[in-house]
Every structure is written in structure tokens, then in C-alpha cells.
Amino acid sequence: MRDRIRQFLAALAGVGLAATGIGFASAQTDDEDDASLAATQQVQLGSEEQIEEAESILERGQTICERVGTMKDTAQRGGDIILVDCLTPLSAQCSANLTSANERVGFLREAVSNRDTETANHQYGMLVLLEDNFDVLDGEANTCLGEEDFEVGDDRLTVTEPEDLPDEDPMNVPTSTPDVPVPFIPPPASAVM
Amino acid sequence: MSPLLSDLVVKRARSSSPAWALALALLSPVIPATVGAQPSWLADRMDRDGPGIRAGRLELHPSFAAEIGYDANVFLEDQGTNGSVVLQLVAGLTLSTLGAERMEEAEGADTQKLTFTSSLHVNYFQYLNTPNGGNVGGDLSAQLVVLPQGRFGFSISESFTRTVRPFVDATGSGSPSYGQNTSVTQANLRFQSPGGNLRSTVGYRLRAAFFDSTLFQANNNLTHGLTSELTWAFFPRTALFWNMDASFMDYRDNADSPAYQLLRGSRSVSTSIGVNGVLSTRVSATLGVGYTASIYEGDVVDDVDGITARAELRLRPRDMINLSFGYSHGIAQSYIGGYVMQDNLYAQAQMMFGGRFLLGLQLTGGYNRSGVALQSDGMTPLGNSLRRKDFRTLAQLYAEYRATSWLAVLTHIEYQADMTDYRFADPVSDMSVVIPDPGAGYQRVEAWLGVRIFR
């Protein structure tokens, strides 16, 4: 009985090790595979469409990096050291990703002009991954102090009133109430006749 | 329904002024404010005007009315009442920048940078059976509003009112004029949020009240007032409000007057908070609570302070039927005793049938208690008790039939009573004079019938 248990645990450990090894091995090629996968998914796009999409990704990256930078500057002006510590590495990563995205857009343009479809697909795939990175950095930046301070959301609340409400302006508060409009004034006296 | 009359009905429905507020305007609550009743249609500005005449960016509303009536107690006497047939002629003209209806049709009501409204009414009273004969009353008002929809705005207004109907028995002094003239000048600065939901107003008010006859000129007074309001509107159509009013009142001519009541200037402050607005498609309400304090010059008149409150429920069972019920408790300035504490209950109804027939009903009942009322020596009671206490009531029914878009037939019936056992004492300063009718109570019934031409 005890041997069976040992065999079961050994088998379980073996399966676990194998799974870990497979996972470790697969992690080595994640980026490349993801890029290939993204490229495969987007391979249906034409060259011009890829360039348009790449420029959109670059623009979005610039927006996010500017926003993170503004948040960091605001925190520095406010003397919030903890927030500055949280945002500084994110801002640096965002800048690095933006530089990379800028370069890859250039490579993509070059590959398209050379009709090098394989290289164009690869560069485009890498840009899709960078877009994901921008989104992750954006979310982490919001998490640094809570989204509410910077995510104001929709700043206009629209309500629809029922059409048949009484036609009153609540801002015009009536200042008086009805009374009998005769003042208390004594009658004048007359000389005794 | 004719198109013009239809427009009038639509205008009425669109107006920002609720119908019940019109009836409130009919009867001024502050004791020194209004003497005598206005014709029913004058109180209701919204229903008075027709579509008007457009002249560029201005519109004109001319009107004329003639009424004949009977007043069963012209001088509000307790005993030995005098009744009289009364003729009243009223000519009116209002001039204003384009109203909301025309602006909505043209370019939108929110585009006006400046609005101006003015009105003039002259009414001639002729008593046919009493010695006081005829007199001319009326009102003149003008208001200029700069940037009415802007975040910052400014307004200045002037309102002059002259009433001429008798308010006390002075028949023993010949035929004096009962003219009372009141001028109110107001300047306001307004601030509001971009959406207009939060609004703050600070202002200055100068109010002057003066009488024609030397018999009453001791009551001439001048009041400087500082006002402040804050309102916050929210869904669906409701607002929280806060207001404050500080008043500085002085009697101008009491030193040289033969009048024997004691008059003292006052410094008053009142503030209130509350909520005003719509509860449902058929029900709206105003609730408020506040505090008022008045301090009087010298040590003769008692200072007063206390809680004030008001509650009003408004119902609209149908589109053209408005009902309101309310209660108010307040403290107002008084010519007798310095102040008067007022508790009022009221009910009002206003109905429009078929766009042609307007019917209004008002019932008001109140209990008033004045401060200690003394003669000018500061010691002798003015009457048979230290404080004057009155149950006062007003029942009013008015109706108007609009035969065409410019002609209306109207009638107005009113019962007014002051039920009190208060009797004025003869002046101690001069033993050779007496009060001809010392009883302060009275009852009055009046009925009117007339025609009105308006545009």
C-alpha cells in the first residue's frame, strides 16, 4: 500500500516537473510566438492598412506616455514621493516602448516599400505587442493612486425629465405667502364736536 | 379656440412663474407694504397680457379696463359702515425685450445678453356715494437684467406702487387722501455654475413708503436691505434654497406728526432654508424653516426673535387646474407694536376652461399678535389691551371670460373680515380729541363687474 502511494506521488511529481519544463521552454519563445501569432492574425491586412494601424498604435502610445508623464510631474509638484516612486519606472518603460514603437514603424515602412512581406508582418506583430504593453502601463499608472483622480469619466450628466412635470422653476422660490392686505394703522383722532 | 388665444394658453403653460405665485403676489404679506386690493387681473400678469405687438426686438402689451362695483364698507369701519358704488378705470402698457416664447421661436431663449421689462398701469377710482370722491393709483416698474443666462449677471429694478383705497376710518378728519406710495429699488449680482444648477445672488434694496395725507405721514419710512440667496437645483425639478435678509428701517416724519402711535425704527435679520420643487407630475411643494430677529430703537418697543416656517403643497390634477394649500408662521414689521407675529392658513385654486374661462378662488385665514402697542408717550396703551390680536380672513372669487383674443368680461367678489375686540383709546396727549370709530374690527363685502381690452 505504502509503495503504491510512493509511486503515485512520484508520478505526480514527474508530471509536475514535465509541465514546468514545458512551461519554462515555452516562456523562452513567448514573445517571438506572440509576434508570429499577432502577425498571423493580422496577415490578412494589406500593407497600407498595416501602416495605418501602426501609426494609430504609435499615436496611442504617445498619448499614454504623455499622460503618465503629466501624472508624474503633478505628483512631483505636489511633493507626493510615494506616487513619484510608483510612476517613475512606468514613465521610463513607456518611453522605452515608445522609442521601440517609433523604430518599428520605420522598419515597417521600409519593409513595405521593399515589398518584404515577411519582415513587414514581423514588425507589425511586434507593434501589436507594444500596444498591449502601453495598455498595461496605462492601467498600472492609474493603479498608482487610484483611477478616480485622473479618470474623470463622462463629465456631463444627461437626464431626461418627464414631459408632463409641473411648469415651475424651482430656482424661483416664492418669497411671500398670502395675507389680508390691510395694514395696522390707527385711525386719526377728531376734535370733540 | 382662436390661434391667438391658443398662444396665450400655451404661453401660460410655458411660463416659469407658477400659477400659485401669481396669487401670492396679489396679497402682500408685509404689513406696511400694500394698502387696498388691486383688480384681480392686475395681480395676474401672465393672464393679463395677450400676444402683444412686436416692434423689432421689443414687444408691447397695451390694455384698458373698466369696472363697476359695490364696496359695502369703504372705510373698514367697525360700526356705522359706509357703502358705495365704485367706478374703476385702468390703462396699462408693458414694454419689454422679446419674451421667452418669441425668442424660442426665433433664435432660442438662451441667447439674450440683456433683457428689459417695464410696465405702467394707471387706475382711477371714483367713489360715487362717499365724500372721498376720486383718486388715481397705479404702478410703474422696470427691470434690466444683464447676461441673464451667464455665469455672472447683474440686474437692477425699480417698482413704484401707489394705492388709494381707504385702509382705516378717517371720516372724522374730513376727506383725506388715502394714497400710499411705495418705491422699491433693488440691485443684484448673480453668480451661477455653467449649467445653472447652482446660483447665488447678493443684492441691495432700498424701500420707501410714504403717505399723501399728513394724517398718516408719521408712518413714512425708509428701509435699507441687504439680501443674499443661494439655490441648488437638482433632478427632476427641485431646489434647495437658503436666503438671508438684513433690514434697517427708519420712520422719517414721526417727530412732527400729530399721530399718536409709538413708532420706532428697527434692525432686523431673517434667514431661512428649505426645499422647493416638484414631487411628481401632479404635485409640488415648498418647505422652509428659518429665524427672524428684530431689534428696535430705544427701550419702549419689545425686541423680538423667533422661528419662522412655511409649508405649501401645490396640486395640478389637470393641465389647466392649479390648487395650492399652505401654512406660514412669520414675524413682520408693523405700524402698531413694532412687529406682528402671523400664522396664516390659505388655499388657492386657479382654473382655465377651454382656453376662454378663467376661474380663481382664494381663502386665507390668519391669527396676528402684535408687540406691545403704546401711544407716543411710550407709556399709555394704544388700545384696550397691550397687544392687538386679530383673526383675519379673506375669501376671494374671480372669474374672467375671454370672448375674443382681445376682449374679456370679468367679475370679482370678495369678503374680508378682521375679527378682533381691540378698540383704540383716545389720545392722552390731547383730551379734546376722540377716535370716531375706535373698534378695530370690520367686515367688507365687495363685488365687481367689468370688461378688459388687451393685446
Tab-separated table of N, CA, C and O in Angstrom, chain B residues 240-290:
chain	number	residue	atom	x	y	z
B	240	LEU	N	-32.789	73.197	-3.431
B	240	LEU	CA	-32.585	73.590	-2.041
B	240	LEU	C	-32.278	75.077	-2.033
B	240	LEU	O	-31.587	75.566	-2.929
B	241	PHE	N	-32.791	75.786	-1.067
B	241	PHE	CA	-32.531	77.219	-1.049
B	241	PHE	C	-32.152	77.685	0.347
B	241	PHE	O	-32.524	77.074	1.356
B	242	TRP	N	-31.418	78.742	0.352
B	242	TRP	CA	-31.085	79.462	1.576
B	242	TRP	C	-31.168	80.947	1.258
B	242	TRP	O	-30.784	81.369	0.170
B	243	ASN	N	-31.696	81.723	2.161
B	243	ASN	CA	-31.712	83.161	1.928
B	243	ASN	C	-31.531	83.905	3.243
B	243	ASN	O	-31.753	83.364	4.333
B	244	MET	N	-31.099	85.120	3.093
B	244	MET	CA	-30.864	85.977	4.260
B	244	MET	C	-31.263	87.399	3.885
B	244	MET	O	-31.059	87.826	2.745
B	245	ASP	N	-31.847	88.099	4.820
B	245	ASP	CA	-32.259	89.470	4.583
B	245	ASP	C	-31.970	90.277	5.847
B	245	ASP	O	-32.441	89.934	6.932
B	246	ALA	N	-31.181	91.313	5.686
B	246	ALA	CA	-30.915	92.223	6.806
B	246	ALA	C	-31.517	93.576	6.451
B	246	ALA	O	-31.219	94.129	5.388
B	247	SER	N	-32.393	94.093	7.308
B	247	SER	CA	-33.112	95.325	7.004
B	247	SER	C	-32.874	96.368	8.094
B	247	SER	O	-32.805	96.037	9.283
B	248	PHE	N	-32.795	97.604	7.654
B	248	PHE	CA	-32.594	98.733	8.561
B	248	PHE	C	-33.696	99.744	8.253
B	248	PHE	O	-33.649	100.405	7.223
B	249	MET	N	-34.673	99.830	9.135
B	249	MET	CA	-35.870	100.616	8.870
B	249	MET	C	-35.927	101.834	9.794
B	249	MET	O	-35.673	101.717	10.998
B	250	ASP	N	-36.249	102.959	9.192
B	250	ASP	CA	-36.381	104.185	9.974
B	250	ASP	C	-37.661	104.903	9.570
B	250	ASP	O	-37.975	105.000	8.384
B	251	TYR	N	-38.385	105.416	10.582
B	251	TYR	CA	-39.531	106.282	10.311
B	251	TYR	C	-39.018	107.700	10.139
B	251	TYR	O	-38.197	108.163	10.925
B	252	ARG	N	-39.509	108.381	9.120
B	252	ARG	CA	-38.897	109.638	8.729
B	252	ARG	C	-39.527	110.856	9.389
B	252	ARG	O	-38.839	111.805	9.702
B	253	ASP	N	-40.841	110.846	9.568
B	253	ASP	CA	-41.516	112.092	9.928
B	253	ASP	C	-42.278	112.005	11.244
B	253	ASP	O	-43.145	112.818	11.505
B	254	ASN	N	-41.977	111.036	12.072
B	254	ASN	CA	-42.799	110.864	13.259
B	254	ASN	C	-42.599	111.967	14.292
B	254	ASN	O	-43.440	112.193	15.146
B	255	ALA	N	-41.483	112.691	14.191
B	255	ALA	CA	-41.235	113.736	15.184
B	255	ALA	C	-42.253	114.878	15.066
B	255	ALA	O	-42.687	115.437	16.076
B	256	ASP	N	-42.645	115.198	13.843
B	256	ASP	CA	-43.538	116.339	13.639
B	256	ASP	C	-44.984	115.938	13.411
B	256	ASP	O	-45.820	116.762	13.067
B	257	SER	N	-45.286	114.700	13.601
B	257	SER	CA	-46.612	114.236	13.228
B	257	SER	C	-47.571	114.289	14.409
B	257	SER	O	-47.190	114.064	15.555
B	258	PRO	N	-48.828	114.547	14.132
B	258	PRO	CA	-49.823	114.503	15.208
B	258	PRO	C	-50.232	113.075	15.560
B	258	PRO	O	-51.003	112.870	16.484
B	259	ALA	N	-49.763	112.105	14.784
B	259	ALA	CA	-50.173	110.725	15.054
B	259	ALA	C	-49.738	110.315	16.456
B	259	ALA	O	-48.713	110.748	16.950
B	260	TYR	N	-50.528	109.505	17.069
B	260	TYR	CA	-50.267	109.208	18.471
B	260	TYR	C	-49.729	107.809	18.706
B	260	TYR	O	-49.475	107.424	19.831
B	261	GLN	N	-49.579	107.007	17.677
B	261	GLN	CA	-48.998	105.697	17.957
B	261	GLN	C	-47.483	105.792	18.053
B	261	GLN	O	-46.870	106.667	17.444
B	262	LEU	N	-46.899	104.902	18.807
B	262	LEU	CA	-45.455	104.907	19.002
B	262	LEU	C	-44.794	104.161	17.845
B	262	LEU	O	-45.124	103.017	17.554
B	263	LEU	N	-43.861	104.835	17.203
B	263	LEU	CA	-43.158	104.233	16.079
B	263	LEU	C	-41.666	104.236	16.371
B	263	LEU	O	-41.122	105.240	16.800
B	264	ARG	N	-41.035	103.137	16.135
B	264	ARG	CA	-39.602	103.035	16.372
B	264	ARG	C	-38.945	102.305	15.190
B	264	ARG	O	-39.463	101.303	14.701
B	265	GLY	N	-37.798	102.819	14.789
B	265	GLY	CA	-37.037	102.149	13.743
B	265	GLY	C	-36.518	100.810	14.229
B	265	GLY	O	-36.483	100.539	15.431
B	266	SER	N	-36.125	99.975	13.304
B	266	SER	CA	-35.708	98.620	13.691
B	266	SER	C	-34.528	98.150	12.858
B	266	SER	O	-34.257	98.659	11.772
B	267	ARG	N	-33.833	97.183	13.416
B	267	ARG	CA	-32.773	96.458	12.705
B	267	ARG	C	-33.190	94.998	12.720
B	267	ARG	O	-33.314	94.412	13.786
B	268	SER	N	-33.395	94.450	11.570
B	268	SER	CA	-33.928	93.078	11.509
B	268	SER	C	-33.037	92.204	10.655
B	268	SER	O	-32.437	92.667	9.680
B	269	VAL	N	-32.988	90.961	11.031
B	269	VAL	CA	-32.316	89.977	10.193
B	269	VAL	C	-33.175	88.727	10.158
B	269	VAL	O	-33.766	88.336	11.166
B	270	SER	N	-33.298	88.178	8.988
B	270	SER	CA	-34.053	86.924	8.865
B	270	SER	C	-33.319	86.011	7.903
B	270	SER	O	-32.679	86.465	6.946
B	271	THR	N	-33.407	84.736	8.158
B	271	THR	CA	-32.770	83.751	7.296
B	271	THR	C	-33.630	82.503	7.263
B	271	THR	O	-34.363	82.221	8.221
B	272	SER	N	-33.578	81.806	6.183
B	272	SER	CA	-34.351	80.557	6.100
B	272	SER	C	-33.689	79.595	5.130
B	272	SER	O	-32.944	79.999	4.227
B	273	ILE	N	-33.955	78.321	5.333
B	273	ILE	CA	-33.504	77.280	4.417
B	273	ILE	C	-34.709	76.411	4.079
B	273	ILE	O	-35.679	76.352	4.842
B	274	GLY	N	-34.640	75.763	2.955
B	274	GLY	CA	-35.770	74.919	2.594
B	274	GLY	C	-35.574	74.239	1.266
B	274	GLY	O	-34.493	74.278	0.662
B	275	VAL	N	-36.633	73.613	0.838
B	275	VAL	CA	-36.623	72.910	-0.443
B	275	VAL	C	-37.868	73.329	-1.207
B	275	VAL	O	-38.942	73.524	-0.628
B	276	ASN	N	-37.699	73.468	-2.510
B	276	ASN	CA	-38.797	73.922	-3.359
B	276	ASN	C	-38.756	73.116	-4.649
B	276	ASN	O	-37.702	72.993	-5.260
B	277	GLY	N	-39.885	72.565	-5.036
B	277	GLY	CA	-39.860	71.888	-6.322
B	277	GLY	C	-40.917	70.824	-6.465
B	277	GLY	O	-41.895	70.760	-5.725
B	278	VAL	N	-40.655	69.979	-7.445
B	278	VAL	CA	-41.640	69.032	-7.936
B	278	VAL	C	-41.474	67.687	-7.234
B	278	VAL	O	-40.357	67.185	-7.089
B	279	LEU	N	-42.594	67.137	-6.790
B	279	LEU	CA	-42.564	65.798	-6.198
B	279	LEU	C	-43.006	64.742	-7.195
B	279	LEU	O	-42.557	63.609	-7.146
B	280	SER	N	-43.921	65.098	-8.064
B	280	SER	CA	-44.372	64.184	-9.104
B	280	SER	C	-44.940	65.028	-10.232
B	280	SER	O	-44.868	66.257	-10.199
B	281	THR	N	-45.515	64.384	-11.212
B	281	THR	CA	-46.058	65.137	-12.337
B	281	THR	C	-47.262	65.976	-11.937
B	281	THR	O	-47.662	66.880	-12.659
B	282	ARG	N	-47.834	65.694	-10.794
B	282	ARG	CA	-49.021	66.432	-10.360
B	282	ARG	C	-48.842	67.183	-9.061
B	282	ARG	O	-49.727	67.925	-8.657
B	283	VAL	N	-47.746	66.981	-8.397
B	283	VAL	CA	-47.594	67.533	-7.047
B	283	VAL	C	-46.247	68.243	-6.920
B	283	VAL	O	-45.224	67.741	-7.374
B	284	SER	N	-46.271	69.414	-6.324
B	284	SER	CA	-45.032	70.108	-5.982
B	284	SER	C	-45.213	70.768	-4.615
B	284	SER	O	-46.335	70.886	-4.119
B	285	ALA	N	-44.106	71.201	-4.039
B	285	ALA	CA	-44.189	71.703	-2.668
B	285	ALA	C	-43.054	72.662	-2.365
B	285	ALA	O	-42.019	72.664	-3.043
B	286	THR	N	-43.267	73.470	-1.359
B	286	THR	CA	-42.228	74.324	-0.793
B	286	THR	C	-42.237	74.129	0.714
B	286	THR	O	-43.292	74.230	1.344
B	287	LEU	N	-41.081	73.830	1.266
B	287	LEU	CA	-40.944	73.681	2.716
B	287	LEU	C	-39.771	74.538	3.162
B	287	LEU	O	-38.719	74.522	2.519
B	288	GLY	N	-39.961	75.289	4.220
B	288	GLY	CA	-38.873	76.133	4.684
B	288	GLY	C	-38.968	76.389	6.178
B	288	GLY	O	-40.050	76.377	6.764
B	289	VAL	N	-37.818	76.612	6.763
B	289	VAL	CA	-37.779	76.964	8.183
B	289	VAL	C	-36.690	78.014	8.358
B	289	VAL	O	-35.692	78.012	7.622
B	290	GLY	N	-36.900	78.919	9.282
B	290	GLY	CA	-35.919	79.988	9.420
B	290	GLY	C	-35.976	80.650	10.773
B	290	GLY	O	-36.606	80.155	11.724
